[in-house]
PDB file of C-alpha atoms in Angstrom:
ATOM      1  CA  MET P 275      17.845  -3.429   4.425  1.00 95.00           C
ATOM      2  CA  ILE P 276      16.082  -1.395   1.754  1.00 97.00           C
ATOM      3  CA  LYS P 277      12.384  -0.768   2.372  1.00 97.00           C
ATOM      4  CA  ARG P 278       9.924  -1.591  -0.396  1.00 98.00           C
ATOM      5  CA  ILE P 279       7.469   1.097   0.715  1.00 98.00           C
ATOM      6  CA  ASP P 280       7.689   4.567   2.215  1.00 98.00           C
ATOM      7  CA  ALA P 281       5.144   7.341   2.685  1.00 98.00           C
ATOM      8  CA  THR P 282       5.034  11.088   2.301  1.00 98.00           C
ATOM      9  CA  GLU P 283       4.374  13.283   5.321  1.00 98.00           C
ATOM     10  CA  LYS P 284       0.872  14.011   3.996  1.00 98.00           C
ATOM     11  CA  ALA P 285       0.102  10.293   3.817  1.00 98.00           C
ATOM     12  CA  ILE P 286       1.475   9.701   7.321  1.00 98.00           C
ATOM     13  CA  GLU P 287      -0.669  12.535   8.718  1.00 98.00           C
ATOM     14  CA  LEU P 288      -3.787  11.054   7.127  1.00 98.00           C
ATOM     15  CA  ILE P 289      -2.979   7.549   8.367  1.00 98.00           C
ATOM     16  CA  LYS P 290      -2.685   8.902  11.916  1.00 98.00           C
ATOM     17  CA  ILE P 291      -6.094  10.593  11.610  1.00 98.00           C
ATOM     18  CA  LEU P 292      -7.641   7.355  10.340  1.00 98.00           C
ATOM     19  CA  GLN P 293      -5.976   5.317  13.107  1.00 98.00           C
ATOM     20  CA  VAL P 294      -7.523   7.565  15.772  1.00 98.00           C
ATOM     21  CA  LYS P 295     -10.961   7.159  14.202  1.00 98.00           C
ATOM     22  CA  HIS P 296     -10.801   3.474  13.155  1.00 97.00           C
ATOM     23  CA  GLY P 297      -8.023   1.786  15.155  1.00 98.00           C
ATOM     24  CA  ASP P 298      -5.618  -0.616  13.439  1.00 98.00           C
ATOM     25  CA  LEU P 299      -5.574  -0.314   9.654  1.00 98.00           C
ATOM     26  CA  MET P 300      -4.380  -2.195   6.597  1.00 98.00           C
ATOM     27  CA  PHE P 301      -3.721  -1.235   2.981  1.00 96.00           C
ATOM     28  CA  TYR P 302      -4.429  -3.320  -0.081  1.00 94.00           C
ATOM     29  CA  GLN P 303      -3.126  -2.482  -3.539  1.00 92.00           C
ATOM     30  CA  ALA P 304      -5.056  -4.355  -6.203  1.00 86.00           C
ATOM     31  CA  GLY P 305      -4.295  -4.741  -9.867  1.00 74.00           C
ATOM     32  CA  GLY P 306      -7.249  -2.831 -11.260  1.00 65.00           C
ATOM     33  CA  CYS P 307     -10.916  -3.314 -12.147  1.00 61.00           C
ATOM     34  CA  CYS P 308     -13.583  -1.868  -9.854  1.00 54.00           C
ATOM     35  CA  GLU P 309     -11.208  -0.576  -7.192  1.00 51.00           C
ATOM     36  CA  GLY P 310      -8.900   0.975  -9.776  1.00 55.00           C
ATOM     37  CA  THR P 311      -5.199   0.824  -9.133  1.00 72.00           C
ATOM     38  CA  GLN P 312      -5.147   3.054  -6.097  1.00 86.00           C
ATOM     39  CA  PRO P 313      -4.330   1.621  -2.680  1.00 92.00           C
ATOM     40  CA  GLN P 314      -7.340   1.020  -0.482  1.00 92.00           C
ATOM     41  CA  CYS P 315      -7.252   1.612   3.288  1.00 95.00           C
ATOM     42  CA  PHE P 316      -9.410  -0.583   5.522  1.00 96.00           C
ATOM     43  CA  GLU P 317      -9.801  -1.352   9.188  1.00 97.00           C
ATOM     44  CA  LYS P 318      -7.408  -4.223   9.885  1.00 96.00           C
ATOM     45  CA  GLY P 319      -9.147  -7.433   8.861  1.00 92.00           C
ATOM     46  CA  GLY P 320     -11.717  -5.509   6.810  1.00 91.00           C
ATOM     47  CA  PHE P 321     -10.396  -6.937   3.564  1.00 90.00           C
ATOM     48  CA  TYR P 322      -9.556 -10.575   2.935  1.00 89.00           C
ATOM     49  CA  GLN P 323      -6.420 -11.162   0.944  1.00 90.00           C
ATOM     50  CA  ARG P 324      -6.090 -14.026  -1.518  1.00 90.00           C
ATOM     51  CA  LEU P 325      -3.594 -16.852  -1.354  1.00 93.00           C
ATOM     52  CA  GLY P 326      -0.278 -15.577  -2.612  1.00 94.00           C
ATOM     53  CA  ASP P 327      -0.901 -11.900  -1.861  1.00 96.00           C
ATOM     54  CA  VAL P 328       2.159 -10.103  -0.536  1.00 97.00           C
ATOM     55  CA  CYS P 329       2.816  -7.771   2.402  1.00 97.00           C
ATOM     56  CA  ILE P 330       5.640  -5.518   1.217  1.00 98.00           C
ATOM     57  CA  GLY P 331       6.109  -3.672   4.502  1.00 98.00           C
ATOM     58  CA  LEU P 332       4.646  -1.363   7.117  1.00 98.00           C
ATOM     59  CA  VAL P 333       3.635   2.283   6.960  1.00 97.00           C
ATOM     60  CA  GLU P 334       2.960   3.748  10.412  1.00 97.00           C
ATOM     61  CA  ASN P 335       2.582   0.205  11.825  1.00 97.00           C
ATOM     62  CA  THR P 336       0.055  -0.560   9.085  1.00 98.00           C
ATOM     63  CA  GLU P 337       0.573  -3.554   6.787  1.00 97.00           C
ATOM     64  CA  PHE P 338       0.663  -2.753   3.084  1.00 98.00           C
ATOM     65  CA  TRP P 339      -0.592  -5.706   1.026  1.00 96.00           C
ATOM     66  CA  VAL P 340      -0.248  -6.071  -2.745  1.00 95.00           C
ATOM     67  CA  ASP P 341      -2.197  -8.337  -5.068  1.00 93.00           C
ATOM     68  CA  LYS P 342      -0.047 -11.357  -5.962  1.00 93.00           C
ATOM     69  CA  ASP P 343      -0.224 -10.696  -9.708  1.00 92.00           C
ATOM     70  CA  LEU P 344       0.546  -7.002  -9.322  1.00 91.00           C
ATOM     71  CA  PHE P 345       3.493  -7.810  -7.056  1.00 94.00           C
ATOM     72  CA  GLU P 346       4.981 -10.037  -9.752  1.00 93.00           C
ATOM     73  CA  TYR P 347       4.796  -7.112 -12.129  1.00 91.00           C
ATOM     74  CA  TRP P 348       6.100  -4.503  -9.634  1.00 92.00           C
ATOM     75  CA  LYS P 349       8.455  -6.559  -7.441  1.00 95.00           C
ATOM     76  CA  HIS P 350      11.412  -4.547  -8.737  1.00 97.00           C
ATOM     77  CA  ALA P 351       9.803  -1.208  -7.787  1.00 97.00           C
ATOM     78  CA  HIS P 352       9.806   0.925  -4.672  1.00 97.00           C
ATOM     79  CA  PHE P 353       6.363   2.221  -3.640  1.00 97.00           C
ATOM     80  CA  THR P 354       5.815   5.668  -2.121  1.00 97.00           C
ATOM     81  CA  LEU P 355       2.384   6.141  -0.566  1.00 98.00           C
ATOM     82  CA  ASP P 356       1.013   9.639  -1.057  1.00 97.00           C
ATOM     83  CA  VAL P 357      -2.377  11.320  -0.732  1.00 96.00           C
ATOM     84  CA  ILE P 358      -4.181  13.843  -2.914  1.00 94.00           C
ATOM     85  CA  ASP P 359      -7.321  15.925  -2.532  1.00 93.00           C
ATOM     86  CA  ALA P 360      -9.700  13.949  -4.721  1.00 88.00           C
ATOM     87  CA  PHE P 361     -12.466  11.369  -4.658  1.00 80.00           C
ATOM     88  CA  GLY P 362     -11.013   7.962  -5.497  1.00 70.00           C
ATOM     89  CA  VAL P 363     -12.237   5.597  -8.164  1.00 65.00           C
ATOM     90  CA  GLY P 364     -13.543   2.866  -5.866  1.00 62.00           C
ATOM     91  CA  GLY P 365     -14.759   4.905  -2.933  1.00 69.00           C
ATOM     92  CA  PHE P 366     -14.355   1.966  -0.540  1.00 84.00           C
ATOM     93  CA  SER P 367     -11.254   3.291   1.186  1.00 91.00           C
ATOM     94  CA  LEU P 368     -11.500   4.903   4.641  1.00 95.00           C
ATOM     95  CA  GLU P 369     -10.138   8.260   3.473  1.00 95.00           C
ATOM     96  CA  THR P 370     -12.960   8.751   0.954  1.00 91.00           C
ATOM     97  CA  PRO P 371     -15.330  10.633   3.345  1.00 91.00           C
ATOM     98  CA  LEU P 372     -12.481  13.101   3.953  1.00 93.00           C
ATOM     99  CA  LYS P 373     -12.352  13.822   0.188  1.00 93.00           C
ATOM    100  CA  LYS P 374      -8.848  12.366   0.019  1.00 94.00           C
ATOM    101  CA  THR P 375      -7.364   9.558  -2.057  1.00 93.00           C
ATOM    102  CA  PHE P 376      -4.253   7.537  -1.357  1.00 94.00           C
ATOM    103  CA  ARG P 377      -2.052   6.954  -4.375  1.00 93.00           C
ATOM    104  CA  ILE P 378       1.251   5.280  -5.164  1.00 93.00           C
ATOM    105  CA  ASP P 379       4.316   6.624  -6.913  1.00 94.00           C
ATOM    106  CA  TYR P 380       6.762   4.014  -8.208  1.00 93.00           C
ATOM    107  CA  ARG P 381      10.421   3.920  -9.043  1.00 97.00           C
ATOM    108  CA  ILE P 382      12.609   1.003 -10.069  1.00 98.00           C
ATOM    109  CA  PHE P 383      15.166  -0.240  -7.542  1.00 98.00           C
ATOM    110  CA  THR P 384      18.804   0.186  -8.426  1.00 97.00           C
ATOM    111  CA  PRO P 385      20.866  -2.985  -8.859  1.00 96.00           C
ATOM    112  CA  GLU P 386      22.539  -2.222  -5.511  1.00 96.00           C
ATOM    113  CA  GLU P 387      19.178  -1.858  -3.746  1.00 97.00           C
ATOM    114  CA  GLU P 388      17.926  -5.143  -5.240  1.00 96.00           C
ATOM    115  CA  LYS P 389      20.679  -6.962  -3.330  1.00 96.00           C
ATOM    116  CA  SER P 390      19.410  -5.883   0.098  1.00 97.00           C
ATOM    117  CA  LEU P 391      15.611  -5.602  -0.067  1.00 97.00           C
ATOM    118  CA  GLU P 392      13.538  -6.262   3.037  1.00 96.00           C
ATOM    119  CA  PRO P 393      11.831  -9.642   2.867  1.00 96.00           C
ATOM    120  CA  VAL P 394       8.119  -9.855   2.052  1.00 97.00           C
ATOM    121  CA  THR P 395       5.359 -11.952   3.637  1.00 95.00           C
ATOM    122  CA  TYR P 396       3.041 -14.107   1.527  1.00 95.00           C
ATOM    123  CA  ILE P 397      -0.461 -15.360   2.350  1.00 92.00           C
ATOM    124  CA  GLU P 398      -0.220 -19.129   2.301  1.00 86.00           C
TER     125      GLU P 398
END
């Protein structure tokens, strides 16, 4: 099965630091507005998803949720979670006090990859 999300080593290192400090985590990738389009990291359960939102996979045992409308737009893309040294747009994410910002790089799946994508989970 082809994963829909992966992470860079820098992102994995930061997730591990945040897990030690905060316990179980979750990510939410919204479609814009106040939180921008960067992924937000919360303590698990610290953000309430909407009906139809989609979990596209796990990064370091952490669910990565995507806004239902954004998923429709990006369902043919692979996400790579990365981190940069910067203060994010929203400032609500757990990495903000560390002067870091998670970000996503995208690429389109190949036709071969599309045939064997990992299943997603929807909020019903």
